[in-house]
Amino acid sequence: MSKALLEVIALDATDARMAVDGGADRLELVSSMQFSGFNPSLEAFSSIRSAVNVPLRVMIRLRDGFLTGGPGSVSALATSVKQLRAEGADEFVMGWLDANGAVDLAALETVLEALEGAPWTFHKAIDKAADRDAVYAAIRRLPGLDTVLTSGGPFPAAQGIDVLAAEAAREAADPNGLSLLVGGGLKLTDVAALRTAGLTGFHIGTAARFSGDWNGPVDAELVKTWRAALDAPLSEPVG
C-alpha cells in the first residue's frame, strides 16, 4: 500500500515550518478561518513558499459559504488566481454550489481558465450538496481536478466512513478516478478505521494545533503523532 498523504492547513510561515517538521506531505494555505478559509494574501503565500519545500494547495474563496456571490465575485476569484499564479502558486483548492445545492459549473469553468490546467482539489462544498453522485458526475472530467476533500457528508468524518469507503473504492476502480482527502471533524482515533476502509489521504486543521483552535500555531509534535498513525501497520488488510 502506498504511503498515506497528510495535508495540514497553514496560515503563515510558522505554521508551514512546524507542519513540515512534523511530517506533513502537503499544505493547504488559507486565511480567515473564522469563515472556514479564504484566499491567503500574496504576501503570506510568498513567505510560506520561501519557508518550505512541499506542495502548497492554495484556497480560492472570498466569501463565507459555498455560493460565489454572482458574476462580479466570480471575476474577482479568477483575478485572485491569476495574481497567485504570478507569485508562483501552482496548486489550488476551490468549489462552489448554486442556490439549489448543485455544482456551480459556470463559476468553476470561469476560474479554471485562470488555473490553466493546474492541479486542484474540490473542497467540502460536496458535503453540503443536494446530491453527492451528481457532484462527482459534474466535476470528474474538469481539467486539473485530482482530489475531493470530504468528510462523507454534513457531519464529522467518523460518521461518514461508509460513504467514504464506498466512494474511495469506486474511484480506485476507475483508471481516471479522483483521490479522496478526508477532512472535517477528523480525530486521531478515526485514522485506523478510515485507513482500514481504504482511505489514504487525510487533512487536518485545528487537530494539528496545541490550542485545539485557530488561536494557536501548528504544533510539530502533534503533526508527528498524526504522521505516526498514518504510517503504522494496519491490523487488517485494506479493502
PDB file of C-alpha atoms in Angstrom:
ATOM      1  CA  MET A   1       0.000   0.000   0.000  1.00  0.00           C
ATOM      2  CA  SER A   2       1.274   3.485  -0.836  1.00  0.00           C
ATOM      3  CA  LYS A   3       2.137   5.941   1.902  1.00  0.00           C
ATOM      4  CA  ALA A   4      -0.841   7.877   3.242  1.00  0.00           C
ATOM      5  CA  LEU A   5      -0.866  11.578   2.409  1.00  0.00           C
ATOM      6  CA  LEU A   6      -1.044  14.089   5.263  1.00  0.00           C
ATOM      7  CA  GLU A   7      -2.192  17.614   4.383  1.00  0.00           C
ATOM      8  CA  VAL A   8      -2.111  20.316   7.074  1.00  0.00           C
ATOM      9  CA  ILE A   9      -3.738  23.751   6.981  1.00  0.00           C
ATOM     10  CA  ALA A  10      -1.209  26.580   7.286  1.00  0.00           C
ATOM     11  CA  LEU A  11      -1.969  30.249   7.856  1.00  0.00           C
ATOM     12  CA  ASP A  12       1.592  31.562   7.824  1.00  0.00           C
ATOM     13  CA  ALA A  13       5.245  30.580   7.517  1.00  0.00           C
ATOM     14  CA  THR A  14       5.463  29.460  11.157  1.00  0.00           C
ATOM     15  CA  ASP A  15       2.573  27.045  10.647  1.00  0.00           C
ATOM     16  CA  ALA A  16       4.181  25.813   7.453  1.00  0.00           C
ATOM     17  CA  ARG A  17       7.568  25.089   9.022  1.00  0.00           C
ATOM     18  CA  MET A  18       6.022  23.312  12.016  1.00  0.00           C
ATOM     19  CA  ALA A  19       3.767  21.202   9.783  1.00  0.00           C
ATOM     20  CA  VAL A  20       6.631  20.128   7.543  1.00  0.00           C
ATOM     21  CA  ASP A  21       8.888  19.446  10.530  1.00  0.00           C
ATOM     22  CA  GLY A  22       6.149  17.155  11.835  1.00  0.00           C
ATOM     23  CA  GLY A  23       5.903  15.207   8.592  1.00  0.00           C
ATOM     24  CA  ALA A  24       3.195  16.903   6.524  1.00  0.00           C
ATOM     25  CA  ASP A  25       3.350  15.965   2.847  1.00  0.00           C
ATOM     26  CA  ARG A  26       1.368  18.949   1.612  1.00  0.00           C
ATOM     27  CA  LEU A  27      -0.098  22.178   2.967  1.00  0.00           C
ATOM     28  CA  GLU A  28      -3.397  23.917   2.327  1.00  0.00           C
ATOM     29  CA  LEU A  29      -2.891  27.687   2.528  1.00  0.00           C
ATOM     30  CA  VAL A  30      -5.777  29.805   3.789  1.00  0.00           C
ATOM     31  CA  SER A  31      -6.717  32.910   5.756  1.00  0.00           C
ATOM     32  CA  SER A  32      -9.773  33.936   7.800  1.00  0.00           C
ATOM     33  CA  MET A  33     -10.541  30.576   9.337  1.00  0.00           C
ATOM     34  CA  GLN A  34     -13.458  32.129  11.245  1.00  0.00           C
ATOM     35  CA  PHE A  35     -15.145  31.794   7.839  1.00  0.00           C
ATOM     36  CA  SER A  36     -13.724  28.302   7.165  1.00  0.00           C
ATOM     37  CA  GLY A  37     -10.936  29.681   4.986  1.00  0.00           C
ATOM     38  CA  PHE A  38     -10.440  32.409   2.395  1.00  0.00           C
ATOM     39  CA  ASN A  39      -7.585  33.066  -0.038  1.00  0.00           C
ATOM     40  CA  PRO A  40      -4.206  33.616   1.608  1.00  0.00           C
ATOM     41  CA  SER A  41      -2.672  37.014   0.912  1.00  0.00           C
ATOM     42  CA  LEU A  42       0.017  37.224  -1.741  1.00  0.00           C
ATOM     43  CA  GLU A  43       2.491  38.123   0.993  1.00  0.00           C
ATOM     44  CA  ALA A  44       1.555  35.080   3.081  1.00  0.00           C
ATOM     45  CA  PHE A  45       1.862  32.790   0.075  1.00  0.00           C
ATOM     46  CA  SER A  46       5.300  34.165  -0.794  1.00  0.00           C
ATOM     47  CA  SER A  47       6.605  33.824   2.769  1.00  0.00           C
ATOM     48  CA  ILE A  48       5.336  30.251   3.043  1.00  0.00           C
ATOM     49  CA  ARG A  49       6.755  29.308  -0.349  1.00  0.00           C
ATOM     50  CA  SER A  50      10.142  30.622   0.814  1.00  0.00           C
ATOM     51  CA  ALA A  51       9.903  28.765   4.125  1.00  0.00           C
ATOM     52  CA  VAL A  52       9.158  25.196   2.971  1.00  0.00           C
ATOM     53  CA  ASN A  53       9.654  22.866   0.040  1.00  0.00           C
ATOM     54  CA  VAL A  54       6.466  20.806  -0.124  1.00  0.00           C
ATOM     55  CA  PRO A  55       3.438  21.131  -2.418  1.00  0.00           C
ATOM     56  CA  LEU A  56       1.126  24.018  -1.484  1.00  0.00           C
ATOM     57  CA  ARG A  57      -2.574  23.933  -2.312  1.00  0.00           C
ATOM     58  CA  VAL A  58      -3.944  27.468  -2.192  1.00  0.00           C
ATOM     59  CA  MET A  59      -7.561  28.158  -1.218  1.00  0.00           C
ATOM     60  CA  ILE A  60      -9.595  30.206  -3.685  1.00  0.00           C
ATOM     61  CA  ARG A  61     -12.571  31.534  -1.732  1.00  0.00           C
ATOM     62  CA  LEU A  62     -13.609  35.114  -0.962  1.00  0.00           C
ATOM     63  CA  ARG A  63     -16.892  34.829   0.938  1.00  0.00           C
ATOM     64  CA  ASP A  64     -18.471  32.640   3.592  1.00  0.00           C
ATOM     65  CA  GLY A  65     -20.469  29.628   2.429  1.00  0.00           C
ATOM     66  CA  PHE A  66     -20.332  27.878  -0.937  1.00  0.00           C
ATOM     67  CA  LEU A  67     -22.101  30.420  -3.168  1.00  0.00           C
ATOM     68  CA  THR A  68     -19.853  32.618  -5.296  1.00  0.00           C
ATOM     69  CA  GLY A  69     -21.936  35.753  -4.887  1.00  0.00           C
ATOM     70  CA  GLY A  70     -22.572  36.370  -8.569  1.00  0.00           C
ATOM     71  CA  PRO A  71     -20.666  37.320 -11.740  1.00  0.00           C
ATOM     72  CA  GLY A  72     -18.624  40.093 -10.116  1.00  0.00           C
ATOM     73  CA  SER A  73     -17.474  37.703  -7.412  1.00  0.00           C
ATOM     74  CA  VAL A  74     -16.525  35.062  -9.982  1.00  0.00           C
ATOM     75  CA  SER A  75     -14.399  37.623 -11.811  1.00  0.00           C
ATOM     76  CA  ALA A  76     -12.715  38.503  -8.507  1.00  0.00           C
ATOM     77  CA  LEU A  77     -11.994  34.819  -7.854  1.00  0.00           C
ATOM     78  CA  ALA A  78     -10.419  34.429 -11.302  1.00  0.00           C
ATOM     79  CA  THR A  79      -8.340  37.563 -10.765  1.00  0.00           C
ATOM     80  CA  SER A  80      -7.087  36.237  -7.447  1.00  0.00           C
ATOM     81  CA  VAL A  81      -5.979  33.018  -9.151  1.00  0.00           C
ATOM     82  CA  LYS A  82      -4.022  34.991 -11.739  1.00  0.00           C
ATOM     83  CA  GLN A  83      -2.345  37.035  -9.023  1.00  0.00           C
ATOM     84  CA  LEU A  84      -1.414  33.950  -7.009  1.00  0.00           C
ATOM     85  CA  ARG A  85      -0.130  32.164 -10.105  1.00  0.00           C
ATOM     86  CA  ALA A  86       2.055  35.177 -10.829  1.00  0.00           C
ATOM     87  CA  GLU A  87       3.556  34.712  -7.349  1.00  0.00           C
ATOM     88  CA  GLY A  88       4.276  31.043  -8.111  1.00  0.00           C
ATOM     89  CA  ALA A  89       1.185  29.215  -6.856  1.00  0.00           C
ATOM     90  CA  ASP A  90       0.655  26.051  -8.887  1.00  0.00           C
ATOM     91  CA  GLU A  91      -1.930  24.003  -6.929  1.00  0.00           C
ATOM     92  CA  PHE A  92      -5.353  25.132  -5.717  1.00  0.00           C
ATOM     93  CA  VAL A  93      -8.471  24.319  -3.650  1.00  0.00           C
ATOM     94  CA  MET A  94     -11.942  25.532  -4.633  1.00  0.00           C
ATOM     95  CA  GLY A  95     -15.543  24.585  -5.364  1.00  0.00           C
ATOM     96  CA  TRP A  96     -18.940  26.277  -5.406  1.00  0.00           C
ATOM     97  CA  LEU A  97     -22.598  25.312  -5.367  1.00  0.00           C
ATOM     98  CA  ASP A  98     -25.601  27.092  -6.802  1.00  0.00           C
ATOM     99  CA  ALA A  99     -28.716  28.025  -4.844  1.00  0.00           C
ATOM    100  CA  ASN A 100     -30.156  24.535  -5.440  1.00  0.00           C
ATOM    101  CA  GLY A 101     -27.131  22.753  -3.991  1.00  0.00           C
ATOM    102  CA  ALA A 102     -25.775  21.630  -7.364  1.00  0.00           C
ATOM    103  CA  VAL A 103     -22.256  22.315  -8.631  1.00  0.00           C
ATOM    104  CA  ASP A 104     -21.857  25.858  -9.971  1.00  0.00           C
ATOM    105  CA  LEU A 105     -20.190  24.757 -13.192  1.00  0.00           C
ATOM    106  CA  ALA A 106     -20.288  28.195 -14.775  1.00  0.00           C
ATOM    107  CA  ALA A 107     -18.240  29.649 -11.921  1.00  0.00           C
ATOM    108  CA  LEU A 108     -15.827  26.740 -11.938  1.00  0.00           C
ATOM    109  CA  GLU A 109     -15.258  26.938 -15.668  1.00  0.00           C
ATOM    110  CA  THR A 110     -14.508  30.665 -15.480  1.00  0.00           C
ATOM    111  CA  VAL A 111     -11.976  30.220 -12.681  1.00  0.00           C
ATOM    112  CA  LEU A 112     -10.475  27.145 -14.338  1.00  0.00           C
ATOM    113  CA  GLU A 113      -9.443  29.286 -17.292  1.00  0.00           C
ATOM    114  CA  ALA A 114      -7.203  31.197 -14.888  1.00  0.00           C
ATOM    115  CA  LEU A 115      -5.825  27.946 -13.419  1.00  0.00           C
ATOM    116  CA  GLU A 116      -4.562  26.931 -16.872  1.00  0.00           C
ATOM    117  CA  GLY A 117      -4.597  23.215 -16.065  1.00  0.00           C
ATOM    118  CA  ALA A 118      -3.031  23.434 -12.592  1.00  0.00           C
ATOM    119  CA  PRO A 119      -3.986  20.593 -10.213  1.00  0.00           C
ATOM    120  CA  TRP A 120      -6.739  21.336  -7.724  1.00  0.00           C
ATOM    121  CA  THR A 121      -8.999  19.960  -5.016  1.00  0.00           C
ATOM    122  CA  PHE A 122     -12.796  20.267  -4.972  1.00  0.00           C
ATOM    123  CA  HIS A 123     -13.307  21.117  -1.334  1.00  0.00           C
ATOM    124  CA  LYS A 124     -16.021  20.428   1.201  1.00  0.00           C
ATOM    125  CA  ALA A 125     -18.808  22.038  -0.817  1.00  0.00           C
ATOM    126  CA  ILE A 126     -19.618  18.429  -1.717  1.00  0.00           C
ATOM    127  CA  ASP A 127     -20.679  17.795   1.875  1.00  0.00           C
ATOM    128  CA  LYS A 128     -23.374  20.480   1.562  1.00  0.00           C
ATOM    129  CA  ALA A 129     -24.543  19.428  -1.910  1.00  0.00           C
ATOM    130  CA  ALA A 130     -28.058  18.162  -2.635  1.00  0.00           C
ATOM    131  CA  ASP A 131     -26.756  15.063  -4.457  1.00  0.00           C
ATOM    132  CA  ARG A 132     -23.207  13.739  -3.978  1.00  0.00           C
ATOM    133  CA  ASP A 133     -23.294  11.459  -7.009  1.00  0.00           C
ATOM    134  CA  ALA A 134     -24.378  14.393  -9.166  1.00  0.00           C
ATOM    135  CA  VAL A 135     -21.384  16.380  -7.885  1.00  0.00           C
ATOM    136  CA  TYR A 136     -18.957  13.646  -8.915  1.00  0.00           C
ATOM    137  CA  ALA A 137     -20.632  13.352 -12.315  1.00  0.00           C
ATOM    138  CA  ALA A 138     -20.368  17.104 -12.853  1.00  0.00           C
ATOM    139  CA  ILE A 139     -16.761  17.607 -11.778  1.00  0.00           C
ATOM    140  CA  ARG A 140     -14.828  14.438 -12.539  1.00  0.00           C
ATOM    141  CA  ARG A 141     -13.649  15.433 -16.025  1.00  0.00           C
ATOM    142  CA  LEU A 142     -12.861  19.077 -15.243  1.00  0.00           C
ATOM    143  CA  PRO A 143      -9.264  19.976 -16.184  1.00  0.00           C
ATOM    144  CA  GLY A 144      -6.715  19.631 -13.402  1.00  0.00           C
ATOM    145  CA  LEU A 145      -9.070  18.164 -10.806  1.00  0.00           C
ATOM    146  CA  ASP A 146      -7.446  15.285  -8.938  1.00  0.00           C
ATOM    147  CA  THR A 147      -8.837  15.378  -5.382  1.00  0.00           C
ATOM    148  CA  VAL A 148     -12.091  15.751  -3.436  1.00  0.00           C
ATOM    149  CA  LEU A 149     -11.925  16.966   0.178  1.00  0.00           C
ATOM    150  CA  THR A 150     -14.811  15.474   2.153  1.00  0.00           C
ATOM    151  CA  SER A 151     -15.994  14.022   5.437  1.00  0.00           C
ATOM    152  CA  GLY A 152     -18.607  11.932   3.643  1.00  0.00           C
ATOM    153  CA  GLY A 153     -21.465  14.342   4.362  1.00  0.00           C
ATOM    154  CA  PRO A 154     -22.525  17.244   6.603  1.00  0.00           C
ATOM    155  CA  PHE A 155     -21.058  15.597   9.701  1.00  0.00           C
ATOM    156  CA  PRO A 156     -17.633  14.618  11.131  1.00  0.00           C
ATOM    157  CA  ALA A 157     -15.562  12.119   9.176  1.00  0.00           C
ATOM    158  CA  ALA A 158     -16.128   9.274  11.653  1.00  0.00           C
ATOM    159  CA  GLN A 159     -19.843   9.358  10.800  1.00  0.00           C
ATOM    160  CA  GLY A 160     -19.124   9.316   7.072  1.00  0.00           C
ATOM    161  CA  ILE A 161     -16.925   6.227   6.955  1.00  0.00           C
ATOM    162  CA  ASP A 162     -19.362   4.061   4.988  1.00  0.00           C
ATOM    163  CA  VAL A 163     -19.857   6.753   2.335  1.00  0.00           C
ATOM    164  CA  LEU A 164     -16.122   7.482   2.210  1.00  0.00           C
ATOM    165  CA  ALA A 165     -15.230   3.797   1.874  1.00  0.00           C
ATOM    166  CA  ALA A 166     -17.699   3.269  -0.973  1.00  0.00           C
ATOM    167  CA  GLU A 167     -16.532   6.384  -2.818  1.00  0.00           C
ATOM    168  CA  ALA A 168     -12.860   5.535  -2.339  1.00  0.00           C
ATOM    169  CA  ALA A 169     -13.419   2.025  -3.725  1.00  0.00           C
ATOM    170  CA  ARG A 170     -15.332   3.384  -6.705  1.00  0.00           C
ATOM    171  CA  GLU A 171     -12.661   5.949  -7.541  1.00  0.00           C
ATOM    172  CA  ALA A 172      -9.833   3.432  -7.093  1.00  0.00           C
ATOM    173  CA  ALA A 173     -11.524   1.125  -9.617  1.00  0.00           C
ATOM    174  CA  ASP A 174     -11.569   3.912 -12.227  1.00  0.00           C
ATOM    175  CA  PRO A 175      -8.227   4.429 -14.017  1.00  0.00           C
ATOM    176  CA  ASN A 176      -9.054   8.153 -14.064  1.00  0.00           C
ATOM    177  CA  GLY A 177     -10.609   8.197 -10.600  1.00  0.00           C
ATOM    178  CA  LEU A 178     -10.270  11.030  -8.128  1.00  0.00           C
ATOM    179  CA  SER A 179      -8.341  10.865  -4.852  1.00  0.00           C
ATOM    180  CA  LEU A 180     -10.372  11.302  -1.680  1.00  0.00           C
ATOM    181  CA  LEU A 181      -8.904  13.529   1.020  1.00  0.00           C
ATOM    182  CA  VAL A 182     -10.663  13.012   4.352  1.00  0.00           C
ATOM    183  CA  GLY A 183     -11.192  16.178   6.365  1.00  0.00           C
ATOM    184  CA  GLY A 184     -13.774  17.733   8.630  1.00  0.00           C
ATOM    185  CA  GLY A 185     -14.068  16.843  12.299  1.00  0.00           C
ATOM    186  CA  LEU A 186     -11.306  14.280  11.798  1.00  0.00           C
ATOM    187  CA  LYS A 187      -9.839  12.843  15.005  1.00  0.00           C
ATOM    188  CA  LEU A 188      -6.699  10.812  15.542  1.00  0.00           C
ATOM    189  CA  THR A 189      -8.812   7.940  16.874  1.00  0.00           C
ATOM    190  CA  ASP A 190     -10.594   7.785  13.489  1.00  0.00           C
ATOM    191  CA  VAL A 191      -7.452   7.110  11.467  1.00  0.00           C
ATOM    192  CA  ALA A 192      -7.145   3.338  11.842  1.00  0.00           C
ATOM    193  CA  ALA A 193     -10.757   2.658  10.817  1.00  0.00           C
ATOM    194  CA  LEU A 194     -10.539   5.046   7.867  1.00  0.00           C
ATOM    195  CA  ARG A 195      -7.284   3.525   6.648  1.00  0.00           C
ATOM    196  CA  THR A 196      -8.709   0.021   7.009  1.00  0.00           C
ATOM    197  CA  ALA A 197     -11.683   1.202   4.932  1.00  0.00           C
ATOM    198  CA  GLY A 198      -9.296   2.171   2.129  1.00  0.00           C
ATOM    199  CA  LEU A 199      -8.802   5.911   2.672  1.00  0.00           C
ATOM    200  CA  THR A 200      -5.273   7.156   2.016  1.00  0.00           C
ATOM    201  CA  GLY A 201      -5.488  10.960   2.207  1.00  0.00           C
ATOM    202  CA  PHE A 202      -6.004  12.933   5.419  1.00  0.00           C
ATOM    203  CA  HIS A 203      -6.478  16.670   6.006  1.00  0.00           C
ATOM    204  CA  ILE A 204      -6.222  18.365   9.417  1.00  0.00           C
ATOM    205  CA  GLY A 205      -6.564  21.895  10.746  1.00  0.00           C
ATOM    206  CA  THR A 206      -7.181  22.537  14.451  1.00  0.00           C
ATOM    207  CA  ALA A 207      -6.173  18.923  15.174  1.00  0.00           C
ATOM    208  CA  ALA A 208      -2.602  19.976  14.348  1.00  0.00           C
ATOM    209  CA  ARG A 209      -2.651  22.854  16.853  1.00  0.00           C
ATOM    210  CA  PHE A 210      -1.818  22.515  20.528  1.00  0.00           C
ATOM    211  CA  SER A 211      -4.517  25.068  21.394  1.00  0.00           C
ATOM    212  CA  GLY A 212      -7.128  22.990  19.582  1.00  0.00           C
ATOM    213  CA  ASP A 213      -8.389  26.112  17.823  1.00  0.00           C
ATOM    214  CA  TRP A 214      -7.196  28.738  15.333  1.00  0.00           C
ATOM    215  CA  ASN A 215      -5.669  30.930  18.057  1.00  0.00           C
ATOM    216  CA  GLY A 216      -2.512  28.832  18.290  1.00  0.00           C
ATOM    217  CA  PRO A 217       0.098  27.807  15.707  1.00  0.00           C
ATOM    218  CA  VAL A 218       0.641  24.361  14.262  1.00  0.00           C
ATOM    219  CA  ASP A 219       2.481  22.103  16.702  1.00  0.00           C
ATOM    220  CA  ALA A 220       5.142  19.899  15.106  1.00  0.00           C
ATOM    221  CA  GLU A 221       4.810  17.238  17.808  1.00  0.00           C
ATOM    222  CA  LEU A 222       1.091  16.863  17.167  1.00  0.00           C
ATOM    223  CA  VAL A 223       1.729  16.546  13.451  1.00  0.00           C
ATOM    224  CA  LYS A 224       4.315  13.841  14.207  1.00  0.00           C
ATOM    225  CA  THR A 225       1.623  11.951  16.129  1.00  0.00           C
ATOM    226  CA  TRP A 226      -0.624  12.047  13.065  1.00  0.00           C
ATOM    227  CA  ARG A 227       2.248  11.027  10.818  1.00  0.00           C
ATOM    228  CA  ALA A 228       2.959   8.034  13.036  1.00  0.00           C
ATOM    229  CA  ALA A 229      -0.705   6.987  12.987  1.00  0.00           C
ATOM    230  CA  LEU A 230      -0.790   7.162   9.196  1.00  0.00           C
ATOM    231  CA  ASP A 231       2.427   5.167   8.871  1.00  0.00           C
ATOM    232  CA  ALA A 232       1.558   2.467  11.431  1.00  0.00           C
ATOM    233  CA  PRO A 233       0.935  -1.059  10.107  1.00  0.00           C
ATOM    234  CA  LEU A 234      -2.724  -1.917   9.719  1.00  0.00           C
ATOM    235  CA  SER A 235      -4.105  -4.745  11.833  1.00  0.00           C
ATOM    236  CA  GLU A 236      -6.306  -5.853   8.938  1.00  0.00           C
ATOM    237  CA  PRO A 237      -5.747  -5.733   5.194  1.00  0.00           C
ATOM    238  CA  VAL A 238      -7.257  -2.724   3.417  1.00  0.00           C
ATOM    239  CA  GLY A 239     -10.423  -3.473   1.480  1.00  0.00           C
TER     240      GLY A 239
END
